[in-house]
Coordinates of C-alpha atoms and ligand atoms in Angstrom, one line a residue:
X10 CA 0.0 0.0 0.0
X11 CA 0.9 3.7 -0.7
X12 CA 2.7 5.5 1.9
X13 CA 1.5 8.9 0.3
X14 CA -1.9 9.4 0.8
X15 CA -4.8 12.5 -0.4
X16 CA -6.0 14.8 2.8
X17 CA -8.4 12.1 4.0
X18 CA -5.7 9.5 4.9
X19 CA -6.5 7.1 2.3
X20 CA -4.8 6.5 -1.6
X21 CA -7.4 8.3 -4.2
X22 CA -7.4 5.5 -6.8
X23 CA -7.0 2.1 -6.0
X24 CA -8.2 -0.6 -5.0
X25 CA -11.9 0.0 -5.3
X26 CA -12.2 3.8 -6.2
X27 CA -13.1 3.9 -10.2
X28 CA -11.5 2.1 -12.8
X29 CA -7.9 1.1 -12.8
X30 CA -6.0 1.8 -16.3
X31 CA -3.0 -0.2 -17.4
X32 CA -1.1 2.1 -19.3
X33 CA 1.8 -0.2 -20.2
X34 CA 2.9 -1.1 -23.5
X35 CA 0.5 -4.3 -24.1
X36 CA -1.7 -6.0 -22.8
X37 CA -3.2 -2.7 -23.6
X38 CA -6.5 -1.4 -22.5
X39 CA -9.3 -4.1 -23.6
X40 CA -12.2 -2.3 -25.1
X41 CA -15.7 -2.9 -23.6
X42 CA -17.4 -4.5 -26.8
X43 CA -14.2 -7.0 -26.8
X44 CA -15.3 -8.1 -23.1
X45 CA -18.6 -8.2 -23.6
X46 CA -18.2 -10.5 -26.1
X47 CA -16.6 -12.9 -24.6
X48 CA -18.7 -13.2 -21.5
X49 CA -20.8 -16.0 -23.0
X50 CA -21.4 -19.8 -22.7
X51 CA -18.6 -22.4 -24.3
X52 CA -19.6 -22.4 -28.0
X53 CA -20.1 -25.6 -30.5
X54 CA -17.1 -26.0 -31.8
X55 CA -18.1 -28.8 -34.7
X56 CA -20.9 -26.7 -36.5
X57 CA -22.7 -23.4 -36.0
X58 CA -21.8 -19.6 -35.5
X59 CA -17.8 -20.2 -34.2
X60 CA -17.0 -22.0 -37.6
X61 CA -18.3 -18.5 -39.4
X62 CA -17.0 -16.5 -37.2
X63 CA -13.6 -17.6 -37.5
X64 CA -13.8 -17.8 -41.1
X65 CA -14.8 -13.7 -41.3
X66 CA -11.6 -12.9 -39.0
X67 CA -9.5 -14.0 -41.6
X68 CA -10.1 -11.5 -44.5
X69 CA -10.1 -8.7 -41.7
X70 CA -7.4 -9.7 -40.4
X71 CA -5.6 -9.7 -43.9
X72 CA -6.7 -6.1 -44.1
X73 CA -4.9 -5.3 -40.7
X74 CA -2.0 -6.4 -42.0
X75 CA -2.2 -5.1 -45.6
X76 CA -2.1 -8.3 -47.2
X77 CA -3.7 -10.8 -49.5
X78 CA -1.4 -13.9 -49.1
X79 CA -1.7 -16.2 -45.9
X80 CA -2.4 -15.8 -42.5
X81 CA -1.9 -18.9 -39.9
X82 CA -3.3 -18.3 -36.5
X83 CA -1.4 -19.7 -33.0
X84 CA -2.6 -20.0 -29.8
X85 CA 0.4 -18.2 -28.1
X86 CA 1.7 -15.1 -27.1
X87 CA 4.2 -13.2 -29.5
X88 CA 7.3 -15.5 -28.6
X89 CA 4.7 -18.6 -30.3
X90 CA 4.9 -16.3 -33.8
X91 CA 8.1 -15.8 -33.1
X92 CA 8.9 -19.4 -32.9
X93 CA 6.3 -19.8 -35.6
X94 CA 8.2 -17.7 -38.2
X95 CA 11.6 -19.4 -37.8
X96 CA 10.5 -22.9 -37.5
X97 CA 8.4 -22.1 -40.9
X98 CA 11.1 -20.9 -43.0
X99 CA 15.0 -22.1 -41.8
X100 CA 16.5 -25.2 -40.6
X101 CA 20.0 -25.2 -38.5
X102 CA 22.6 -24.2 -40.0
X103 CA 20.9 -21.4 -41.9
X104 CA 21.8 -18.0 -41.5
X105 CA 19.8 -14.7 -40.6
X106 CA 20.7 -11.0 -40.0
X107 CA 19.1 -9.3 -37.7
X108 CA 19.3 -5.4 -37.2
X109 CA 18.8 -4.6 -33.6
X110 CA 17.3 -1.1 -31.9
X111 CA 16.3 -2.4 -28.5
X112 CA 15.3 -5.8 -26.4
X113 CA 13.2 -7.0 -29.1
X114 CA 15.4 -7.8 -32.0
X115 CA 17.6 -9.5 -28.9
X116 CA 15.2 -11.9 -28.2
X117 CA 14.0 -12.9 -31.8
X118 CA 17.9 -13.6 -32.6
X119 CA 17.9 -16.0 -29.3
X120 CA 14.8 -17.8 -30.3
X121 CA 16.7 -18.1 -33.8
X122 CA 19.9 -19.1 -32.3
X123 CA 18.2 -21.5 -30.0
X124 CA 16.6 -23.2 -32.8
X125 CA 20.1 -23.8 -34.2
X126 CA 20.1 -20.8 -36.8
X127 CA 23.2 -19.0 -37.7
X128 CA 22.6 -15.0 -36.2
X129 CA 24.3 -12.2 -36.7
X130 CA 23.1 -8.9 -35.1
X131 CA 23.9 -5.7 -36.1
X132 CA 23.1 -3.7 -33.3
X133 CA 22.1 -0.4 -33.9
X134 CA 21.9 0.5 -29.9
X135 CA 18.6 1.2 -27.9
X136 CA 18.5 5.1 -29.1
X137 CA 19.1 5.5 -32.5
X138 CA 17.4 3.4 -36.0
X139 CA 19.1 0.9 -37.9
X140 CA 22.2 2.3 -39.7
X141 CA 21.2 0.8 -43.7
X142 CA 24.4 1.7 -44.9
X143 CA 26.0 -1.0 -42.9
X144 CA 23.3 -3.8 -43.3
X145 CA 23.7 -3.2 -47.3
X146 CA 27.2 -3.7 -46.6
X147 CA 26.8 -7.2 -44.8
X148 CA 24.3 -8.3 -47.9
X149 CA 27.2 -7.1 -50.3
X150 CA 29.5 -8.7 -48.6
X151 CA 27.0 -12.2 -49.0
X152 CA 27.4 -13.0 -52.7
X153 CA 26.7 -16.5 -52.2
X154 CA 23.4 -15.9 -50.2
X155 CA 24.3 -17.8 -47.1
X156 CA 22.0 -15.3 -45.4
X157 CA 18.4 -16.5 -45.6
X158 CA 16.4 -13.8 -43.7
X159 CA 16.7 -10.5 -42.4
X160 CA 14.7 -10.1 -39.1
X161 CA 13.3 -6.5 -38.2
X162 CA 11.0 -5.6 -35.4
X163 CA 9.2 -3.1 -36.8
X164 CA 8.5 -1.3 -32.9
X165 CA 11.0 -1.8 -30.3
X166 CA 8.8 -1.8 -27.7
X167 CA 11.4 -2.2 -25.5
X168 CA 13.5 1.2 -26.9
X169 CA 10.6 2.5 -28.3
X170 CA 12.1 3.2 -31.6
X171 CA 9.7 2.5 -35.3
X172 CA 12.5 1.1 -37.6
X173 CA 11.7 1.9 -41.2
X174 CA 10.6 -1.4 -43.0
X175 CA 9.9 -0.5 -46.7
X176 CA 13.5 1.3 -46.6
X177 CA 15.2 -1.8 -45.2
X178 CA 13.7 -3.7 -48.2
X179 CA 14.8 -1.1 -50.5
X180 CA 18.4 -2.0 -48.9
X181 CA 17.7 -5.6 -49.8
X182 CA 16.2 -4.9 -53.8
X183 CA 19.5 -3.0 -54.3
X184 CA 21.4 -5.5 -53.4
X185 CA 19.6 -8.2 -55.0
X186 CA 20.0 -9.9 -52.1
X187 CA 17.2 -12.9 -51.9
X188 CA 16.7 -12.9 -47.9
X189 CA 13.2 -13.1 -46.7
X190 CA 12.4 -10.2 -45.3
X191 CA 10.4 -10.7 -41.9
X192 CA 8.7 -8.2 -39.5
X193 CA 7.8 -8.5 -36.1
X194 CA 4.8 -6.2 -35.5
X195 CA 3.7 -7.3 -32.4
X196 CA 3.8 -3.6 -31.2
X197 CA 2.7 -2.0 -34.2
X198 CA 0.0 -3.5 -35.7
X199 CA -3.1 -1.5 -35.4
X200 CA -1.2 1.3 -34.3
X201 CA 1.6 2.4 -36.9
X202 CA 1.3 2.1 -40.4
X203 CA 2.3 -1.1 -42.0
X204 CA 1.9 -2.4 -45.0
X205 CA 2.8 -5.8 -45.8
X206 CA 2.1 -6.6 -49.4
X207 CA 3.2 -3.0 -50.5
X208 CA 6.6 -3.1 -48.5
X209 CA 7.6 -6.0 -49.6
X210 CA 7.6 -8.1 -46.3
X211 CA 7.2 -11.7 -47.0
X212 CA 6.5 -12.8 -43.1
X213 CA 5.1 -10.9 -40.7
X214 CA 4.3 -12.0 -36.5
X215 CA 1.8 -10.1 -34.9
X216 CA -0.2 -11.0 -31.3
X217 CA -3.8 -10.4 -29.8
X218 CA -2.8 -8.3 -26.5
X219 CA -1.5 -4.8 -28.0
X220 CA -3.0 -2.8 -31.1
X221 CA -5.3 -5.8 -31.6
X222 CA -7.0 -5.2 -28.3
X223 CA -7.6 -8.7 -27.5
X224 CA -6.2 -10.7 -24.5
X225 CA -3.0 -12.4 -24.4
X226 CA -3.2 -15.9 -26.0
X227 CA -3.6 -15.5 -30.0
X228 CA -0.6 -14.8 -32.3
X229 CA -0.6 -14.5 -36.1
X230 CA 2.1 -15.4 -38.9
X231 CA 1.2 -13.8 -42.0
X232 CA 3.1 -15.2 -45.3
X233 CA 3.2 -14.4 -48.8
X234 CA 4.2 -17.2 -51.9
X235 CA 8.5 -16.8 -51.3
X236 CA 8.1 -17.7 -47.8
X237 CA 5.8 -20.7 -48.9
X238 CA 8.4 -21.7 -51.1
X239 CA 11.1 -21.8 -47.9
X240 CA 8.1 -23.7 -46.2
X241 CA 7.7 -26.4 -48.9
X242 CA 11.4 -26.9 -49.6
X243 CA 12.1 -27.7 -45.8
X244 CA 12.7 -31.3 -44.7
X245 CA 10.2 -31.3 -41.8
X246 CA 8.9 -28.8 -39.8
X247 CA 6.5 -29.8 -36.3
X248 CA 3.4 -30.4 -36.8
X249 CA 2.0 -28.2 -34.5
X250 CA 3.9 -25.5 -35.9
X251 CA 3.6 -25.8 -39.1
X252 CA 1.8 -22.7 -41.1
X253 CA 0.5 -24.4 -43.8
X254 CA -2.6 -26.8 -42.2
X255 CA -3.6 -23.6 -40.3
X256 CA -3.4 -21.4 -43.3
X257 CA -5.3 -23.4 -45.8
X258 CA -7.4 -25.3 -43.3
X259 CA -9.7 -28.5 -44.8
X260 CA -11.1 -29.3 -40.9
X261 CA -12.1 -26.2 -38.9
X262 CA -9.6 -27.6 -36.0
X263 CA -6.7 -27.5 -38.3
X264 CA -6.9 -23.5 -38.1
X265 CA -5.5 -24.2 -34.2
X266 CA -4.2 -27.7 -34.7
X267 CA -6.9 -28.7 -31.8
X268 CA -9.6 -27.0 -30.0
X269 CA -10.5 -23.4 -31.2
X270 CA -9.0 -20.5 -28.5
X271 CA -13.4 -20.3 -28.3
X272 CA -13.6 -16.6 -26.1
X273 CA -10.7 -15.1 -28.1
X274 CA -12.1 -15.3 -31.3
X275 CA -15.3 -13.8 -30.2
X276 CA -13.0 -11.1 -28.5
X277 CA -10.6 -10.8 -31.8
X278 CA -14.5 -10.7 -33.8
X279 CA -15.3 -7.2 -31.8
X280 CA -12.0 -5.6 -31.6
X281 CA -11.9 -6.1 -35.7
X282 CA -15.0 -4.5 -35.8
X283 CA -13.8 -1.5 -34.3
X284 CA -10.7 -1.2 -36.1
X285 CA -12.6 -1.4 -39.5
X286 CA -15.6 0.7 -38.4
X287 CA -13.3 3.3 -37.3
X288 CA -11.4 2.6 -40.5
X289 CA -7.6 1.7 -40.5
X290 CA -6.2 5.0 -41.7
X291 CA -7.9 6.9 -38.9
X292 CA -7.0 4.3 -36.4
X293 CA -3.1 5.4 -37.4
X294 CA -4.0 9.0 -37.7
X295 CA -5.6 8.6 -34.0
X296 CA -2.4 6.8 -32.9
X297 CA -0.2 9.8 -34.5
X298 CA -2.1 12.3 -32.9
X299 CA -1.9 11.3 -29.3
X300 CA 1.8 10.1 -29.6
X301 CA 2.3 14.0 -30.9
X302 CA 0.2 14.9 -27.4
X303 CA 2.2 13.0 -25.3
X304 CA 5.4 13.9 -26.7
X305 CA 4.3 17.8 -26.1
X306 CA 3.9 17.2 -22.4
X307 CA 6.8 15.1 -22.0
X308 CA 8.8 18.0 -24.0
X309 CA 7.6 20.3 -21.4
X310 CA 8.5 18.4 -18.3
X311 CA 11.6 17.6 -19.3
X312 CA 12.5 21.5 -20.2
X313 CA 14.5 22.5 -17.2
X314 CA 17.6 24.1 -16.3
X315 CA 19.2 20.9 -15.9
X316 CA 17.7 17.9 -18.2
X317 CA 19.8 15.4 -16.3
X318 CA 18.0 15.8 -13.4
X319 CA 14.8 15.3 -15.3
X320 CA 12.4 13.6 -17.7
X321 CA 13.5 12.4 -21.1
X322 CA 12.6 10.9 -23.7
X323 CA 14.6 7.9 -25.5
X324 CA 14.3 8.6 -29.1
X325 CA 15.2 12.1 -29.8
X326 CA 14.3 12.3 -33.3
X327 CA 10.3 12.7 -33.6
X328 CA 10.5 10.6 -36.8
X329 CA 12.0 7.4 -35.3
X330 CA 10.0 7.5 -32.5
X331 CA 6.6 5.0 -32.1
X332 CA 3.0 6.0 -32.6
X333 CA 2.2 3.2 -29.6
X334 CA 4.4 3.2 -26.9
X335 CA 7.0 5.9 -25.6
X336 CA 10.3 5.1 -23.7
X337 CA 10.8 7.5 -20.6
X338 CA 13.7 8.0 -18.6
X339 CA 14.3 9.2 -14.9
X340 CA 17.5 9.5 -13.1
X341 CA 17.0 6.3 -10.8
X342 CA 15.6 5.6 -8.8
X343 CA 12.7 8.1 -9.7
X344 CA 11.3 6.0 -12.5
X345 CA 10.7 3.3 -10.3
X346 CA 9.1 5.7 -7.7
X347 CA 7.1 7.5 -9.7
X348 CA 5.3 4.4 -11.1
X349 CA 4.6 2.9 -7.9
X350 CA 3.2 6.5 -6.7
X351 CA 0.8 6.1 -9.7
X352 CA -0.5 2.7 -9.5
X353 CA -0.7 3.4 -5.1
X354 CA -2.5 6.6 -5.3
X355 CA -4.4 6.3 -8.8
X356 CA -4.7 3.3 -9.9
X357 CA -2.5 3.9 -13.1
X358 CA 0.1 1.9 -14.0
X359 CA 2.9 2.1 -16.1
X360 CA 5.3 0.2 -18.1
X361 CA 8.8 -0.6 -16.7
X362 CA 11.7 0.1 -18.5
X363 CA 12.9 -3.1 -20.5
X364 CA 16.1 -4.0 -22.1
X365 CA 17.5 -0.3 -21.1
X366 CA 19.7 -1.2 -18.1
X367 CA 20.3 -4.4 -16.4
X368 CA 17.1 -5.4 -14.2
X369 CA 19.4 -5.8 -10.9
X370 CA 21.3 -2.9 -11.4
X371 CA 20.2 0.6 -9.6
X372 CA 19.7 2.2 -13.4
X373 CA 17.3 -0.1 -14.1
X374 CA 15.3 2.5 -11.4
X375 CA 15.4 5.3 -14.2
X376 CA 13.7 3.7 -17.5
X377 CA 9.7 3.8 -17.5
X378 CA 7.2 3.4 -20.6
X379 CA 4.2 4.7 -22.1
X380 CA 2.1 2.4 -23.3
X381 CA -0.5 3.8 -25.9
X382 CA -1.6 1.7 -28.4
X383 CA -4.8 0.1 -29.2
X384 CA -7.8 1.3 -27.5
X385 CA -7.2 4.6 -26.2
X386 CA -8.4 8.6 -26.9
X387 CA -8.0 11.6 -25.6
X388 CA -9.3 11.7 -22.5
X389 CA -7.4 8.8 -21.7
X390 CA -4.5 10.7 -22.9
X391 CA -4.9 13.4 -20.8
X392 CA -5.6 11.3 -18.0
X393 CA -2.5 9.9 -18.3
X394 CA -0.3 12.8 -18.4
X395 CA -2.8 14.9 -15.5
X396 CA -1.6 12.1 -13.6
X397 CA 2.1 11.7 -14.2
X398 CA 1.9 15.7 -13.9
X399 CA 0.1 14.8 -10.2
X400 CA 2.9 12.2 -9.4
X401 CA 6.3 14.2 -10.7
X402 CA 4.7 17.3 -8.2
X403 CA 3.6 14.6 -5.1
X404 CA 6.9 13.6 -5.3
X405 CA 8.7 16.8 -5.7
X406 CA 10.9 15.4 -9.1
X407 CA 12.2 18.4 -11.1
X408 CA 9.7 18.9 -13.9
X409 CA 9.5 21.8 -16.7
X410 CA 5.7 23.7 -16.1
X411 CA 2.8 23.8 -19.2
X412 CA 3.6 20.7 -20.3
X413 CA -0.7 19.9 -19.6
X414 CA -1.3 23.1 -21.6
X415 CA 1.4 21.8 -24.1
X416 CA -0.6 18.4 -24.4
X417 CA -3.8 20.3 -24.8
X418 CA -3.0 22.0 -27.6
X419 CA -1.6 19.6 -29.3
X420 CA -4.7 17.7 -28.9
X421 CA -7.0 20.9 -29.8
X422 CA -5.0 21.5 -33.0
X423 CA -5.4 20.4 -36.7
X424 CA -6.1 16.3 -36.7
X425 CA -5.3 15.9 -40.4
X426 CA -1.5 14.2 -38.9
X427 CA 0.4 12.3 -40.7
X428 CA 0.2 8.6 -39.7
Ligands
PLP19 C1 5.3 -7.7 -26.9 C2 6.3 -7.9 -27.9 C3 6.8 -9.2 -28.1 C4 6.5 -10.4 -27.3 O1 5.2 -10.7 -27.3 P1 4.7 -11.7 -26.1 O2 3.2 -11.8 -26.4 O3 5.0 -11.1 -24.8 O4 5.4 -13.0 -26.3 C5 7.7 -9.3 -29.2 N1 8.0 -8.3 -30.0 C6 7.5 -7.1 -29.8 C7 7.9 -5.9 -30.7 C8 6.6 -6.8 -28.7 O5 6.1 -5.6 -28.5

């Protein structure tokens, strides 16, 4: 319990006072259609509405993802697609490339390298973009294509950097290098423009919890022909891994390889529905607008005579920086207090800092994150920075003033952005 407390002796938000909101960079905030339809009796799974229900995702889900190849559902968190992906395409001994801005692009390599894949990581650091220059360097420097895929996350949730996907592949044509090109856009989906077909990404892994809306639990591989080609000319790939029964299903359980996740897919149903009835260019507008809102305030705190003693954010350079989640530092261990005053006194809670010091070490105290992706607008916005505003005062840490005014202009001011 919170050792601060409001003039009456007791915390303002939590645990019963109004509605607690998880502010961290996914699961993200689950919309109230998306509950509501799962809050129903197990379904038939052999005949009725769940077989046509699943069948309808599959198109909209396409359109998420700006595709018309394949898309194989998992029931799994990212690290499933993740899997997914790899064991779909490679075989050990085969190489990849990975360019790396944050924990992310780490942790796909491992998977890779744990699978017995060949990995090389170019990384580009937790504050800056990939450097192309030197990854169309490496792929010169490959003229008998041992490399068989280069591996981007698309949002480094971790760093909170968007890499730039269609100019990677640009790197790749010029070469004439013939790497599958996959994207991990577990964090931007839904949130930052992506477009598979048109940027030339032949696999992309996405998952239900952030700009999808959904719980935890589902994951998605989407594929276009090449990368069934590196399917079909593979030895053997698991069963229950394998993308094609799932993508091209003859039995309705061969979408999951077993029983249907039931209550997800009636939760995926509604949360598809909103992202197409809002329409998928204004959700990315939406997402562009409040990132800009947030960025103004945060702009504003940290504007003080001394920024070290302040709020910053990660990624200087607006253009690199994520429409869905925003990487915040502190000096330590202010970070770490600053959440817990939050989610003690009003039941907000923030993301920790990941893959931006080591977790025992007293750093670790000075990273926080913004989660912002999915289901949120601008009262939640405002919500959110009134009440970092209220915590960086409560606990007297060095802040810039107007950065509430800031936000609000921002958010009163043309929406036509730029998504
Ligand atoms: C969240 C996330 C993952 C991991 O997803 P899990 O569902 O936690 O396994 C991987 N990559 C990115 C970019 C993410 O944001």
């Amino acid at each position: 319990m919170s050792t601060t407390s409001n003039p009456t002796g007791r915390p303002i938000g939590t645990p019963s006072g109004g509605r607690p909101y998880l502010a961290i960079p996914g699961p993200s905030v689950i919309p109230d259609p998306v509950l509501q339809a799962m809050h129903r009796p197990s379904p038939n799974i052999y005949a009725g509405e769940l077989l046509d229900l699943t069948d309808s995702l599959i198109p909209d889900l396409k359109a998420v993802a700006g595709t018309q190849h394949f898309a194989a559902i998992y029931i799994s968190n990212g690290h499933g697609a993740w899997e997914a992906a790899l064991m779909n395409t490679l075989q050990p001994g085969d190489r990849v490339l990975v360019p790396a801005s944050g924990r992310f692009a780490l942790g796909w390599s491992e998977m890779a390298e744990a699978l017995g894949i060949e990995v090389e990581v170019l990384d580009f650091g937790t504050a800056s973009g990939w450097e192309l220059g030197r990854v169309a360097e490496r792929l010169a420097a490959d003229p008998a294509h041992q490399i068989k895929a280069v591996l981007g996350v698309h949002v480094d949730t971790s760093s909170s950097i968007r890499n730039d996907i269609p100019a990677l592949r640009a790197v790749m044509d010029e070469a004439q290098h013939p790497a599958l090109l996959m994207a991990d856009c577990i964090a931007s989906l839904g949130c930052d423009r992506f477009e598979m077909d048109a940027w030339g990404v032949d696999v992309m892994v996405t998952a239900s919890q952030k700009g999808l809306m959904t719980p935890a639990g589902v994951s998605f591989v989407f594929f276009n022909d090449k990368a069934a080609e590196a399917r079909a000319r593979l030895p053997r790939v698991s069963r229950y891994w394998d993308w094609t029964p799932r993508a091209n299903p003859e039995e309705f359980y061969q979408y999951f390889g077993g029983t249907a996740p039931t209550h997800h897919l009636y939760g995926l149903r509604a949360a598809l529905d909103l992202i197409h009835g809002e329409g998928l260019e204004a959700v990315w507008a939406r997402h562009a607008h409040l990132a800009q809102v947030i960025w103004a305030a945060c702009s504003a705190w940290g504007d003080i005579s001394d920024p070290a003693q302040g709020l910053r954010m990660n990624v200087t350079d607006p253009a690199l920086r994520s429409h869905a989640v925003t990487a915040l530092h502190l000096p330590a261990p202010r970070a770490t207090e600053l959440r817990r005053w939050l989610e003690d006194n009003l039941g907000l809670t923030l993301g920790i800092g990941l893959g931006l010091a080591p977790p025992d070490s007293p750093e670790w105290h000075g990273h926080f994150r913004l989660g912002h992706m999915g289901h949120v607008n601008g009262h939640m916005i405002m919500g959110l920075l009134g009440g970092i505003e209220a915590g960086l005062t409560a606990l007297k840490i060095p802040h810039g003033e107007g950065a509430l005014q800031a936000a609000a202009q921002v958010l009163g001011g043309p929406t036509d952005r730029q998504a």
